[in-house]
Amino acid sequence: MAQTYDISIDQGADFIVSFDFSPRDLTGCTARFQARQDFDSKQPVLSGTSPGMLTISGPHLQFHVPASASTAIPFKGEVLDLVYDLEVVWPNSLVERIVQGAMTINREVTR
């Protein structure tokens, strides 16, 4: 079962969080994530893979949303509420959802 971890991102700023899945070793795995406005949205608002926004090192997975990626998200209002999940693909092609939750993007004023 996936861990629930809610995320708050300031638009226009780098966001980095690291997860430790010890004693599990994620070496050889790839990872992917998508964030959508709701579960039924056809297109993700934000997505990424490893290597890229996701970096795996042993039992550690780092999730990095660069400032440029959040700046590129258009929205009205002060916040954008999304849902997201993060999956690991094991070397044998087994897909496991390991993290899920709410993602809030706080609109940037300084541009």
Coordinates of C-alpha atoms in Angstrom, one line a residue:
M1 CA 0.0 0.0 0.0
A2 CA 1.3 3.5 -0.9
Q3 CA 2.3 6.0 1.7
T4 CA 0.2 9.2 1.7
Y5 CA 2.3 12.3 1.6
D6 CA 0.7 15.7 0.9
I7 CA 2.9 18.2 -1.0
S8 CA 2.8 22.1 -1.1
I9 CA 4.9 23.7 -3.8
D10 CA 5.5 27.4 -4.2
Q11 CA 5.3 28.2 -7.9
G12 CA 8.5 29.6 -9.2
A13 CA 10.7 27.9 -6.5
D14 CA 12.5 24.6 -6.5
F15 CA 10.8 21.9 -4.5
I16 CA 12.8 18.9 -3.3
V17 CA 11.7 16.1 -1.0
S18 CA 13.5 12.8 -0.3
F19 CA 11.9 9.5 0.6
D20 CA 13.7 6.7 2.4
F21 CA 12.3 3.2 1.7
S22 CA 14.9 1.3 3.8
P23 CA 15.4 -1.6 4.0
R24 CA 14.2 -1.9 0.4
D25 CA 16.8 -1.3 -2.4
L26 CA 15.4 0.5 -5.4
T27 CA 18.6 0.1 -7.4
G28 CA 17.7 -0.9 -11.0
C29 CA 14.2 0.6 -10.7
T30 CA 12.8 3.5 -12.7
A31 CA 10.2 5.9 -11.3
R32 CA 7.4 8.1 -12.7
F33 CA 4.8 10.5 -11.3
Q34 CA 1.8 12.4 -12.5
A35 CA -0.3 15.2 -10.9
R36 CA -3.8 15.9 -12.2
Q37 CA -6.6 18.3 -11.3
D38 CA -8.7 15.3 -10.3
F39 CA -8.6 11.5 -10.8
D40 CA -10.6 11.7 -14.0
S41 CA -8.6 14.5 -15.8
K42 CA -7.4 13.4 -19.2
Q43 CA -4.1 15.3 -19.1
P44 CA -1.6 15.6 -16.3
V45 CA -0.8 19.2 -15.1
L46 CA 2.7 18.0 -14.1
S47 CA 4.6 14.8 -14.7
G48 CA 8.1 13.4 -14.5
T49 CA 10.3 10.3 -14.6
S50 CA 13.7 9.0 -13.6
P51 CA 16.2 10.2 -14.5
G52 CA 14.8 13.7 -14.5
M53 CA 12.5 15.0 -11.7
L54 CA 13.0 11.7 -9.9
T55 CA 16.4 10.3 -8.8
I56 CA 16.9 6.9 -7.3
S57 CA 19.9 5.9 -5.1
G58 CA 19.7 2.7 -3.2
P59 CA 16.7 2.9 -0.8
H60 CA 16.3 6.7 -1.5
L61 CA 14.1 8.4 -4.0
Q62 CA 14.4 12.2 -4.5
F63 CA 11.5 14.1 -6.0
H64 CA 12.5 17.5 -7.5
V65 CA 10.2 19.9 -9.2
P66 CA 12.4 22.6 -10.6
A67 CA 11.2 26.3 -10.5
S68 CA 10.9 26.3 -14.3
A69 CA 8.4 23.4 -14.2
S70 CA 6.1 25.0 -11.6
T71 CA 6.4 28.5 -13.3
A72 CA 5.1 27.0 -16.5
I73 CA 1.8 25.9 -15.0
P74 CA -1.0 28.4 -15.8
F75 CA -3.8 28.8 -13.3
K76 CA -6.1 31.4 -11.8
G77 CA -6.6 32.1 -8.2
E78 CA -4.2 31.8 -5.3
V79 CA -3.7 28.0 -5.2
L80 CA -4.1 25.0 -7.6
D81 CA -5.2 21.8 -5.9
L82 CA -4.1 18.5 -7.5
V83 CA -3.8 14.8 -6.8
Y84 CA -0.7 12.9 -7.6
D85 CA 1.0 9.5 -7.3
L86 CA 4.5 8.2 -7.7
E87 CA 5.2 4.7 -9.1
V88 CA 8.3 2.6 -9.1
V89 CA 8.9 0.1 -12.0
W90 CA 11.0 -2.8 -10.8
P91 CA 13.5 -4.5 -13.1
N92 CA 11.1 -7.4 -13.6
S93 CA 8.5 -4.8 -14.9
L94 CA 6.3 -5.0 -11.8
V95 CA 4.7 -1.5 -11.2
E96 CA 4.2 -0.4 -7.6
R97 CA 2.6 2.8 -6.4
I98 CA 4.7 3.9 -3.4
V99 CA 3.6 7.5 -2.7
Q100 CA 0.3 9.3 -3.3
G101 CA -1.5 12.4 -2.0
A102 CA -2.6 15.9 -2.5
M103 CA -0.4 18.5 -4.2
T104 CA -1.0 22.2 -3.7
I105 CA 0.7 24.8 -5.9
N106 CA 0.8 28.3 -4.4
R107 CA 0.6 30.9 -7.0
E108 CA 3.7 33.0 -7.5
V109 CA 3.6 36.9 -7.3
T110 CA 7.2 37.7 -8.2
R111 CA 8.1 36.9 -11.8

